[in-house]
Structures are given as C-alpha cells and as structure tokens.
Amino acid sequence: PPPPPPPQPPQRSALLGLHTCGDLAATLLRLYDRADPTLGCIINVGCCYMFLSEEGSDAPPAGPRQLAAGEWKVFEGRTTPLTPLDAPDEPATRKAAPGPAGGERGTGAAEPAPSDGMPEAPSPPLPPEPGFPLSAFLSSRGVRMGYHLRELACHSTVAYSQRLRQAGSLGEEGQGPLQVHCRRAVLEVLLRRRPEYSWLKRAKCGAVKNAASLPFCEYVRQCLRQAGVAPLSEAEEAEVGSELAPLLGQWRRVVVFFALRALLAPLWEALLLLDRLLFLGERGHLAALVPLFDPALSPRNYAVVGVRRLPGADTDAAFVAALPPEAVAICDGGAH
C-alpha cells in the first residue's frame, strides 16, 4: 500500500473586528484568548466606548428609554412608567407640570411612585465580565472611568479642529454649527431651573435636525418631545425665551470650553486601548497597538493586534519586525 500522506499542519485563522461597538470589542478579545490555538491572531478596532459596561460605574444619563428608577413621564395627558436603569438621585414622586390657565398637564395630581400598585421593573444586571477594565493591572488598582469620560474618549480632536477651521473660513455663515453646543448648554440651564424638569438633568435628548437654524423655543420643544416629557405652554415658552436668550450670546465661550475638553479625548481613549493591550499581554499573547487609518478619515484609527505564540518559534522577534515604527507592542515581558 502507498505510504500515508505526511500530516498537515493545522490551518490557522484570524479574528477580525472592525468598529466593534461597546462590549463587543471586549467579548471578541476574551473569545480569542479562550479559543483553540488554531485561532492565531486577532485584529480589533473598537468604537462607541460610552456603551462599554464598567463595574462600579455610573449608568448612562437619562434619555427617552433610560430614566432613573421610579421616574415617570407625562406626555399628551398620559402617565406611563419607565424601565429604571439606575437609582434615582431625587424623590420618585414628582408633581405634574403646571399647564395653561392654572391647569396641570397629565393627571393633574402628584404622580405615584411605582410602589403605589405598580411593580417596579428590575434593573438589568451588569454582564458577568464588564468591558472595562479588562486587564488585571487596571482592575487591581481600582481604575474607573464612568460614562462621561468614556463618551469623551470617542471625540476626535482632528475632526473638531477641521470643523473650527472650516467655520472660520466661512465667517458668519460658519458660526451656526458651532452654536449647537451652547444651545444644549442653555437647555440644561432650563432643565435645572424648572423643578418639573430637574430629574432630566444631563438627559440624552437625541439629535435635533437643523438644530443651529431653529428658533430656540422650537429647539427646546423638539428636545423635550424626544425626551418623552410634556412640552412648555406658549406662555412658558415666551418666558423662557426672554429669560434664557441672553445666554445664547455666550456660544464662543462654550466653543472654547468644548475645544479644551476635546483635547483630553486622546488621553482617555489611550487608557481604554492600553487596557486591552495589557489584557492580551497578561494572557501570554503578543500584542500591539497599530495605527491603521488616517484619523481624519476614521477617528478610531488604532487596531489592537494580538498574536498567539508558536511553540519552538521565535515569534516575538518576527512580530516586532513586522510592526510599523509608530506601533506600541508588548512582548518578551515588556513594552516596545
């Protein structure tokens, strides 16, 4: 009989994740680490860091589907409970907002807390393995970020600087888009000053189409509608317009604040990416952060690359030799 064919080396595969949102990036890294050795490489580009789960962190700000436990919304005369995602920092019972002619929106009475005949919906549990921190190094030191820093990590200094240059080249015509953050800041002043909206502070009101060109009262009306709460009456809108309109003139100060804040975005993104790099290194893999894209085209331009060591081969030297000079790598027990 003919001799048996020589044994073939097992086929090796790679795991590729492009713009893996939130916890999907952490899930893929854990999947790669625990997989069969034939899965020899992972290349992962993350995004949407604000959606990462984080042990001991704050929940996302309240929004149309994300409100504090015990909070209720009043809209078009109906009172409906909302699923809680976080513990309330204010009492659950909230007076209905006064409406025109001394009436009240909604039921006209104090809204009951869920304990008044309405079972409280359970808060969704955190995943058994949160998305941050991944590495034992950061976890053992109690490093936490919180929602707002993870959200800041998504900002692009390159894109915002281009936006500022474009606005400057257009003169007054380019000022409108730069005023949107000021409008949201003035809306926040409104939410905090009026007791019927105080529970909505830092709310996620969603994007408003043509926000820069809308009259401010119309902008407020759309934001409140998207937040799922009762709108202001005409008399209240007129009062708000006269009271808060002067604040809109401070939009340049808000632009300066936002630009200074955005300068810190790369710092927080670096912390998230280095945590993933450390995780792979701690698990015995070769790991590197490799800039793949022009940040002007894709703000998430760094890929986390992990390579499984091959027995009997000088994988470390070959790995480092294949990396571009600007990459950051972990191998041989140290960083390169």
mmCIF file of C-alpha atoms in Angstrom:
data_model
loop_
_atom_site.group_PDB
_atom_site.id
_atom_site.type_symbol
_atom_site.label_atom_id
_atom_site.label_comp_id
_atom_site.label_asym_id
_atom_site.label_seq_id
_atom_site.Cartn_x
_atom_site.Cartn_y
_atom_site.Cartn_z
ATOM 1 C CA PRO A 1 0.000 0.000 0.000
ATOM 2 C CA PRO A 2 1.135 3.584 -0.633
ATOM 3 C CA PRO A 3 2.620 5.363 2.370
ATOM 4 C CA PRO A 4 0.210 7.616 4.258
ATOM 5 C CA PRO A 5 0.415 11.311 3.386
ATOM 6 C CA PRO A 6 2.503 13.396 5.742
ATOM 7 C CA PRO A 7 0.500 15.118 8.473
ATOM 8 C CA GLN A 8 -0.578 18.583 7.519
ATOM 9 C CA PRO A 9 -0.122 21.450 9.959
ATOM 10 C CA PRO A 10 -3.435 22.697 11.323
ATOM 11 C CA GLN A 11 -4.892 25.614 9.457
ATOM 12 C CA ARG A 12 -4.661 28.816 11.423
ATOM 13 C CA SER A 13 -7.299 31.504 11.331
ATOM 14 C CA ALA A 14 -7.665 35.113 12.435
ATOM 15 C CA LEU A 15 -10.472 37.019 14.124
ATOM 16 C CA LEU A 16 -11.188 40.449 12.671
ATOM 17 C CA GLY A 17 -13.462 43.054 14.265
ATOM 18 C CA LEU A 18 -13.928 46.447 12.607
ATOM 19 C CA HIS A 19 -15.588 49.164 14.711
ATOM 20 C CA THR A 20 -16.770 46.723 17.352
ATOM 21 C CA CYS A 21 -19.289 48.685 19.394
ATOM 22 C CA GLY A 22 -19.063 48.836 23.189
ATOM 23 C CA ASP A 23 -18.666 45.453 24.867
ATOM 24 C CA LEU A 24 -18.346 43.622 21.548
ATOM 25 C CA ALA A 25 -14.641 44.510 21.474
ATOM 26 C CA ALA A 26 -14.049 43.065 24.954
ATOM 27 C CA THR A 27 -16.094 39.983 24.072
ATOM 28 C CA LEU A 28 -14.004 39.313 20.966
ATOM 29 C CA LEU A 29 -10.745 39.688 22.902
ATOM 30 C CA ARG A 30 -11.930 37.196 25.532
ATOM 31 C CA LEU A 31 -13.180 34.854 22.798
ATOM 32 C CA TYR A 32 -9.787 34.944 21.085
ATOM 33 C CA ASP A 33 -7.951 34.263 24.350
ATOM 34 C CA ARG A 34 -10.096 31.239 25.192
ATOM 35 C CA ALA A 35 -10.286 29.822 21.672
ATOM 36 C CA ASP A 36 -8.485 26.846 20.180
ATOM 37 C CA PRO A 37 -4.807 27.548 19.381
ATOM 38 C CA THR A 38 -5.623 27.405 15.680
ATOM 39 C CA LEU A 39 -7.133 30.874 16.135
ATOM 40 C CA GLY A 40 -3.758 32.511 15.907
ATOM 41 C CA CYS A 41 -4.451 36.227 15.566
ATOM 42 C CA ILE A 42 -6.952 38.957 16.390
ATOM 43 C CA ILE A 43 -7.225 42.422 14.844
ATOM 44 C CA ASN A 44 -9.796 44.596 16.549
ATOM 45 C CA VAL A 45 -10.811 48.229 16.029
ATOM 46 C CA GLY A 46 -13.265 49.362 18.685
ATOM 47 C CA CYS A 47 -15.778 52.205 18.807
ATOM 48 C CA CYS A 48 -18.630 53.614 20.930
ATOM 49 C CA TYR A 49 -16.712 53.424 24.181
ATOM 50 C CA MET A 50 -19.625 55.010 26.071
ATOM 51 C CA PHE A 51 -21.578 51.766 25.645
ATOM 52 C CA LEU A 52 -18.966 49.741 27.498
ATOM 53 C CA SER A 53 -20.148 48.133 30.716
ATOM 54 C CA GLU A 54 -17.997 49.100 33.657
ATOM 55 C CA GLU A 55 -18.013 47.615 37.116
ATOM 56 C CA GLY A 56 -18.878 50.200 39.749
ATOM 57 C CA SER A 57 -19.540 52.894 37.164
ATOM 58 C CA ASP A 58 -22.447 55.241 36.666
ATOM 59 C CA ALA A 59 -25.222 54.379 34.212
ATOM 60 C CA PRO A 60 -25.721 56.475 31.050
ATOM 61 C CA PRO A 61 -27.553 59.768 31.533
ATOM 62 C CA ALA A 62 -31.326 59.643 31.437
ATOM 63 C CA GLY A 63 -32.892 59.583 27.994
ATOM 64 C CA PRO A 64 -36.153 58.533 26.339
ATOM 65 C CA ARG A 65 -35.517 54.902 27.352
ATOM 66 C CA GLN A 66 -33.011 55.500 30.161
ATOM 67 C CA LEU A 67 -34.506 57.204 33.190
ATOM 68 C CA ALA A 68 -33.890 56.842 36.900
ATOM 69 C CA ALA A 69 -35.782 54.219 38.858
ATOM 70 C CA GLY A 70 -39.178 55.427 39.995
ATOM 71 C CA GLU A 71 -39.327 58.226 37.411
ATOM 72 C CA TRP A 72 -42.439 58.613 35.302
ATOM 73 C CA LYS A 73 -43.120 60.599 32.183
ATOM 74 C CA VAL A 74 -46.164 62.724 31.377
ATOM 75 C CA PHE A 75 -46.957 63.302 27.724
ATOM 76 C CA GLU A 76 -50.187 64.208 25.944
ATOM 77 C CA GLY A 77 -52.270 63.619 29.038
ATOM 78 C CA ARG A 78 -50.953 60.107 29.760
ATOM 79 C CA THR A 79 -48.844 58.846 32.617
ATOM 80 C CA THR A 80 -46.630 55.863 31.822
ATOM 81 C CA PRO A 81 -43.926 54.126 33.827
ATOM 82 C CA LEU A 82 -40.404 53.827 32.505
ATOM 83 C CA THR A 83 -37.931 50.998 32.981
ATOM 84 C CA PRO A 84 -35.287 52.052 35.547
ATOM 85 C CA LEU A 85 -31.626 51.686 34.772
ATOM 86 C CA ASP A 86 -30.147 53.495 37.722
ATOM 87 C CA ALA A 87 -31.028 54.505 41.261
ATOM 88 C CA PRO A 88 -32.762 57.903 41.471
ATOM 89 C CA ASP A 89 -30.927 60.832 42.959
ATOM 90 C CA GLU A 90 -34.198 62.662 43.569
ATOM 91 C CA PRO A 91 -37.562 61.555 45.028
ATOM 92 C CA ALA A 92 -39.603 59.318 42.761
ATOM 93 C CA THR A 93 -42.822 61.315 43.243
ATOM 94 C CA ARG A 94 -42.902 64.368 41.016
ATOM 95 C CA LYS A 95 -45.617 66.980 40.677
ATOM 96 C CA ALA A 96 -47.163 67.322 37.251
ATOM 97 C CA ALA A 97 -46.053 70.463 35.464
ATOM 98 C CA PRO A 98 -48.494 73.408 35.626
ATOM 99 C CA GLY A 99 -50.222 73.977 32.319
ATOM 100 C CA PRO A 100 -52.003 76.957 30.826
ATOM 101 C CA ALA A 101 -54.804 78.724 32.717
ATOM 102 C CA GLY A 102 -53.720 77.231 36.002
ATOM 103 C CA GLY A 103 -54.403 73.677 34.874
ATOM 104 C CA GLU A 104 -51.964 70.814 35.039
ATOM 105 C CA ARG A 105 -50.596 68.550 32.402
ATOM 106 C CA GLY A 106 -51.184 64.869 32.708
ATOM 107 C CA THR A 107 -53.392 63.707 35.570
ATOM 108 C CA GLY A 108 -53.442 66.992 37.457
ATOM 109 C CA ALA A 109 -52.145 65.325 40.622
ATOM 110 C CA ALA A 110 -48.917 64.095 42.063
ATOM 111 C CA GLU A 111 -47.678 61.129 40.098
ATOM 112 C CA PRO A 112 -47.450 57.916 42.119
ATOM 113 C CA ALA A 113 -44.197 56.093 42.645
ATOM 114 C CA PRO A 114 -44.101 52.540 41.279
ATOM 115 C CA SER A 115 -44.853 51.227 44.767
ATOM 116 C CA ASP A 116 -48.416 52.578 44.501
ATOM 117 C CA GLY A 117 -49.871 49.487 42.881
ATOM 118 C CA MET A 118 -47.276 49.325 40.126
ATOM 119 C CA PRO A 119 -44.446 46.744 40.421
ATOM 120 C CA GLU A 120 -41.006 48.219 39.939
ATOM 121 C CA ALA A 121 -39.202 46.850 36.903
ATOM 122 C CA PRO A 122 -35.896 45.183 37.759
ATOM 123 C CA SER A 123 -32.694 46.910 36.730
ATOM 124 C CA PRO A 124 -30.754 44.962 34.088
ATOM 125 C CA PRO A 125 -27.723 43.289 35.705
ATOM 126 C CA LEU A 126 -24.193 44.073 34.634
ATOM 127 C CA PRO A 127 -22.584 41.455 32.400
ATOM 128 C CA PRO A 128 -20.604 38.854 34.367
ATOM 129 C CA GLU A 129 -17.447 40.258 32.752
ATOM 130 C CA PRO A 130 -17.649 44.032 32.234
ATOM 131 C CA GLY A 131 -15.991 45.581 29.211
ATOM 132 C CA PHE A 132 -13.725 47.836 31.277
ATOM 133 C CA PRO A 133 -11.295 47.294 32.806
ATOM 134 C CA LEU A 134 -10.181 44.133 31.046
ATOM 135 C CA SER A 135 -6.645 43.917 32.405
ATOM 136 C CA ALA A 136 -5.762 42.719 35.873
ATOM 137 C CA PHE A 137 -3.314 45.635 36.084
ATOM 138 C CA LEU A 138 -6.032 48.310 35.948
ATOM 139 C CA SER A 139 -8.648 46.245 37.758
ATOM 140 C CA SER A 140 -6.386 45.603 40.743
ATOM 141 C CA ARG A 141 -5.793 49.340 41.062
ATOM 142 C CA GLY A 142 -9.471 50.201 41.029
ATOM 143 C CA VAL A 143 -9.240 52.279 37.834
ATOM 144 C CA ARG A 144 -12.665 53.523 36.744
ATOM 145 C CA MET A 145 -13.763 55.991 34.069
ATOM 146 C CA GLY A 146 -17.519 56.457 34.157
ATOM 147 C CA TYR A 147 -19.897 57.167 31.302
ATOM 148 C CA HIS A 148 -18.852 60.754 30.605
ATOM 149 C CA LEU A 149 -15.140 60.013 30.246
ATOM 150 C CA ARG A 150 -15.867 57.007 28.027
ATOM 151 C CA GLU A 151 -18.073 59.243 25.894
ATOM 152 C CA LEU A 152 -15.332 61.873 25.765
ATOM 153 C CA ALA A 153 -12.904 59.207 24.549
ATOM 154 C CA CYS A 154 -14.984 58.941 21.361
ATOM 155 C CA HIS A 155 -14.365 62.556 20.342
ATOM 156 C CA SER A 156 -11.891 63.393 17.603
ATOM 157 C CA THR A 157 -9.563 66.351 18.020
ATOM 158 C CA VAL A 158 -8.681 66.115 14.330
ATOM 159 C CA ALA A 159 -12.315 66.335 13.201
ATOM 160 C CA TYR A 160 -13.126 69.173 15.607
ATOM 161 C CA SER A 161 -10.092 71.217 14.562
ATOM 162 C CA GLN A 162 -11.153 70.790 10.930
ATOM 163 C CA ARG A 163 -14.636 71.934 11.896
ATOM 164 C CA LEU A 164 -13.235 75.052 13.572
ATOM 165 C CA ARG A 165 -11.060 75.888 10.562
ATOM 166 C CA GLN A 166 -13.973 75.444 8.179
ATOM 167 C CA ALA A 167 -16.209 77.669 10.312
ATOM 168 C CA GLY A 168 -13.505 80.332 10.436
ATOM 169 C CA SER A 169 -13.121 80.324 6.661
ATOM 170 C CA LEU A 170 -16.870 80.883 6.161
ATOM 171 C CA GLY A 171 -17.145 83.843 8.504
ATOM 172 C CA GLU A 172 -20.591 84.456 9.987
ATOM 173 C CA GLU A 173 -22.124 81.744 7.800
ATOM 174 C CA GLY A 174 -19.984 79.149 9.542
ATOM 175 C CA GLN A 175 -20.913 80.178 13.072
ATOM 176 C CA GLY A 176 -24.265 78.389 13.201
ATOM 177 C CA PRO A 177 -22.967 74.818 13.608
ATOM 178 C CA LEU A 178 -20.620 75.978 16.372
ATOM 179 C CA GLN A 179 -23.554 77.298 18.409
ATOM 180 C CA VAL A 180 -25.271 73.923 18.835
ATOM 181 C CA HIS A 181 -23.338 73.014 21.993
ATOM 182 C CA CYS A 182 -24.301 76.357 23.520
ATOM 183 C CA ARG A 183 -27.960 75.664 22.786
ATOM 184 C CA ARG A 184 -27.711 72.339 24.569
ATOM 185 C CA ALA A 185 -25.977 74.047 27.489
ATOM 186 C CA VAL A 186 -28.764 76.625 27.755
ATOM 187 C CA LEU A 187 -31.321 73.822 27.608
ATOM 188 C CA GLU A 188 -29.505 72.262 30.569
ATOM 189 C CA VAL A 189 -29.944 75.545 32.466
ATOM 190 C CA LEU A 190 -33.680 75.317 31.759
ATOM 191 C CA LEU A 191 -33.877 71.702 32.946
ATOM 192 C CA ARG A 192 -32.136 72.545 36.202
ATOM 193 C CA ARG A 193 -34.063 75.734 36.951
ATOM 194 C CA ARG A 194 -37.555 74.311 36.497
ATOM 195 C CA PRO A 195 -38.499 71.761 39.181
ATOM 196 C CA GLU A 196 -40.734 69.751 36.848
ATOM 197 C CA TYR A 197 -37.707 69.018 34.644
ATOM 198 C CA SER A 198 -34.968 68.790 37.278
ATOM 199 C CA TRP A 199 -34.988 64.973 37.103
ATOM 200 C CA LEU A 200 -33.964 65.254 33.421
ATOM 201 C CA LYS A 201 -30.590 66.848 34.123
ATOM 202 C CA ARG A 202 -27.868 65.609 31.760
ATOM 203 C CA ALA A 203 -30.598 63.900 29.739
ATOM 204 C CA LYS A 204 -29.902 62.410 26.327
ATOM 205 C CA CYS A 205 -32.345 64.366 24.174
ATOM 206 C CA GLY A 206 -31.130 62.961 20.872
ATOM 207 C CA ALA A 207 -30.081 64.784 17.734
ATOM 208 C CA VAL A 208 -32.291 67.606 16.506
ATOM 209 C CA LYS A 209 -32.360 68.211 12.769
ATOM 210 C CA ASN A 210 -31.187 71.703 11.767
ATOM 211 C CA ALA A 211 -30.605 72.495 15.434
ATOM 212 C CA ALA A 212 -28.436 75.512 14.630
ATOM 213 C CA SER A 213 -31.048 77.239 12.462
ATOM 214 C CA LEU A 214 -34.193 76.570 14.512
ATOM 215 C CA PRO A 215 -35.649 79.256 16.777
ATOM 216 C CA PHE A 216 -34.504 78.440 20.300
ATOM 217 C CA CYS A 217 -38.030 77.750 21.588
ATOM 218 C CA GLU A 218 -38.585 75.288 18.737
ATOM 219 C CA TYR A 219 -35.262 73.642 19.580
ATOM 220 C CA VAL A 220 -36.388 73.277 23.220
ATOM 221 C CA ARG A 221 -39.763 71.923 22.086
ATOM 222 C CA GLN A 222 -38.156 69.200 19.967
ATOM 223 C CA CYS A 223 -35.666 68.236 22.676
ATOM 224 C CA LEU A 224 -38.412 67.834 25.266
ATOM 225 C CA ARG A 225 -40.503 65.819 22.815
ATOM 226 C CA GLN A 226 -37.585 63.466 22.134
ATOM 227 C CA ALA A 227 -37.002 63.135 25.881
ATOM 228 C CA GLY A 228 -40.621 61.993 26.229
ATOM 229 C CA VAL A 229 -41.889 64.761 28.519
ATOM 230 C CA ALA A 230 -44.639 67.347 28.262
ATOM 231 C CA PRO A 231 -43.807 70.471 26.232
ATOM 232 C CA LEU A 232 -43.914 74.002 27.553
ATOM 233 C CA SER A 233 -47.022 76.126 27.128
ATOM 234 C CA GLU A 234 -46.896 79.194 24.877
ATOM 235 C CA ALA A 235 -46.683 81.476 27.909
ATOM 236 C CA GLU A 236 -43.844 79.395 29.356
ATOM 237 C CA GLU A 237 -42.002 79.417 26.033
ATOM 238 C CA ALA A 238 -42.206 83.210 25.910
ATOM 239 C CA GLU A 239 -40.872 83.399 29.459
ATOM 240 C CA VAL A 240 -38.055 81.005 28.659
ATOM 241 C CA GLY A 241 -37.175 82.950 25.516
ATOM 242 C CA SER A 242 -36.819 86.233 27.371
ATOM 243 C CA GLU A 243 -35.047 84.674 30.367
ATOM 244 C CA LEU A 244 -32.511 82.453 28.616
ATOM 245 C CA ALA A 245 -31.991 84.140 25.250
ATOM 246 C CA PRO A 246 -29.106 86.313 26.581
ATOM 247 C CA LEU A 247 -27.185 83.135 27.433
ATOM 248 C CA LEU A 248 -27.143 82.135 23.760
ATOM 249 C CA GLY A 249 -24.776 85.017 23.118
ATOM 250 C CA GLN A 250 -22.075 83.209 25.094
ATOM 251 C CA TRP A 251 -21.644 80.494 22.467
ATOM 252 C CA ARG A 252 -17.993 81.432 21.845
ATOM 253 C CA ARG A 253 -17.150 80.639 25.469
ATOM 254 C CA VAL A 254 -18.833 77.252 25.078
ATOM 255 C CA VAL A 255 -16.776 76.577 21.939
ATOM 256 C CA VAL A 256 -13.577 77.344 23.875
ATOM 257 C CA PHE A 257 -14.669 75.056 26.719
ATOM 258 C CA PHE A 258 -15.576 72.252 24.329
ATOM 259 C CA ALA A 259 -12.258 72.586 22.486
ATOM 260 C CA LEU A 260 -10.296 72.387 25.743
ATOM 261 C CA ARG A 261 -12.362 69.377 26.804
ATOM 262 C CA ALA A 262 -11.810 67.658 23.457
ATOM 263 C CA LEU A 263 -8.037 67.960 23.903
ATOM 264 C CA LEU A 264 -8.316 65.345 26.655
ATOM 265 C CA ALA A 265 -10.143 62.835 24.440
ATOM 266 C CA PRO A 266 -6.963 61.070 23.198
ATOM 267 C CA LEU A 267 -5.843 60.587 26.800
ATOM 268 C CA TRP A 268 -8.964 58.648 27.756
ATOM 269 C CA GLU A 269 -9.018 56.654 24.527
ATOM 270 C CA ALA A 270 -5.394 55.712 25.183
ATOM 271 C CA LEU A 271 -6.367 54.388 28.608
ATOM 272 C CA LEU A 272 -9.053 52.166 27.069
ATOM 273 C CA LEU A 273 -6.767 50.864 24.331
ATOM 274 C CA LEU A 274 -3.826 50.234 26.637
ATOM 275 C CA ASP A 275 -6.146 48.285 28.939
ATOM 276 C CA ARG A 276 -6.903 45.946 26.020
ATOM 277 C CA LEU A 277 -3.229 45.722 25.146
ATOM 278 C CA LEU A 278 -2.344 44.829 28.752
ATOM 279 C CA PHE A 279 -5.076 42.187 28.822
ATOM 280 C CA LEU A 280 -3.568 40.363 25.866
ATOM 281 C CA GLY A 281 -0.063 40.657 27.301
ATOM 282 C CA GLU A 282 -1.172 39.308 30.677
ATOM 283 C CA ARG A 283 -2.712 36.298 28.938
ATOM 284 C CA GLY A 284 0.579 35.428 27.250
ATOM 285 C CA HIS A 285 -0.124 36.799 23.778
ATOM 286 C CA LEU A 286 1.964 39.121 21.692
ATOM 287 C CA ALA A 287 0.080 42.388 21.492
ATOM 288 C CA ALA A 288 0.380 45.716 19.716
ATOM 289 C CA LEU A 289 -1.483 48.944 19.046
ATOM 290 C CA VAL A 290 -1.124 49.707 15.350
ATOM 291 C CA PRO A 291 -2.339 52.931 13.658
ATOM 292 C CA LEU A 292 -4.125 51.695 10.549
ATOM 293 C CA PHE A 293 -6.132 54.652 9.268
ATOM 294 C CA ASP A 294 -5.793 58.366 8.749
ATOM 295 C CA PRO A 295 -7.561 59.867 11.811
ATOM 296 C CA ALA A 296 -9.185 62.417 9.511
ATOM 297 C CA LEU A 297 -10.998 59.536 7.776
ATOM 298 C CA SER A 298 -11.688 57.424 10.875
ATOM 299 C CA PRO A 299 -11.203 58.748 14.431
ATOM 300 C CA ARG A 300 -10.968 55.137 15.622
ATOM 301 C CA ASN A 301 -7.737 54.565 13.750
ATOM 302 C CA TYR A 302 -5.888 52.249 16.185
ATOM 303 C CA ALA A 303 -6.157 48.482 15.899
ATOM 304 C CA VAL A 304 -5.495 46.162 18.831
ATOM 305 C CA VAL A 305 -3.481 43.267 17.361
ATOM 306 C CA GLY A 306 -2.897 40.033 19.228
ATOM 307 C CA VAL A 307 -0.811 37.072 18.016
ATOM 308 C CA ARG A 308 -0.628 33.675 19.692
ATOM 309 C CA ARG A 309 2.905 32.448 20.334
ATOM 310 C CA LEU A 310 4.025 29.408 18.346
ATOM 311 C CA PRO A 311 5.918 26.696 20.226
ATOM 312 C CA GLY A 312 9.525 26.396 19.166
ATOM 313 C CA ALA A 313 9.478 29.548 17.036
ATOM 314 C CA ASP A 314 10.931 32.983 17.658
ATOM 315 C CA THR A 315 7.514 34.571 17.299
ATOM 316 C CA ASP A 316 8.450 37.640 19.339
ATOM 317 C CA ALA A 317 11.252 38.787 17.043
ATOM 318 C CA ALA A 318 9.206 38.213 13.897
ATOM 319 C CA PHE A 319 6.234 40.038 15.445
ATOM 320 C CA VAL A 320 8.239 43.137 16.376
ATOM 321 C CA ALA A 321 9.974 43.175 12.982
ATOM 322 C CA ALA A 322 6.636 43.208 11.177
ATOM 323 C CA LEU A 323 5.267 46.216 13.084
ATOM 324 C CA PRO A 324 5.463 49.801 11.842
ATOM 325 C CA PRO A 325 7.769 52.041 13.902
ATOM 326 C CA GLU A 326 4.874 54.004 15.421
ATOM 327 C CA ALA A 327 3.222 50.876 16.867
ATOM 328 C CA VAL A 328 3.249 50.044 20.583
ATOM 329 C CA ALA A 329 3.904 46.357 21.335
ATOM 330 C CA ILE A 330 4.034 44.078 24.355
ATOM 331 C CA CYS A 331 6.277 41.018 24.083
ATOM 332 C CA ASP A 332 9.202 39.403 25.899
ATOM 333 C CA GLY A 333 7.579 40.518 29.115
ATOM 334 C CA GLY A 334 7.880 44.208 28.313
ATOM 335 C CA ALA A 335 6.743 47.046 26.070
ATOM 336 C CA HIS A 336 8.391 48.096 22.790
#
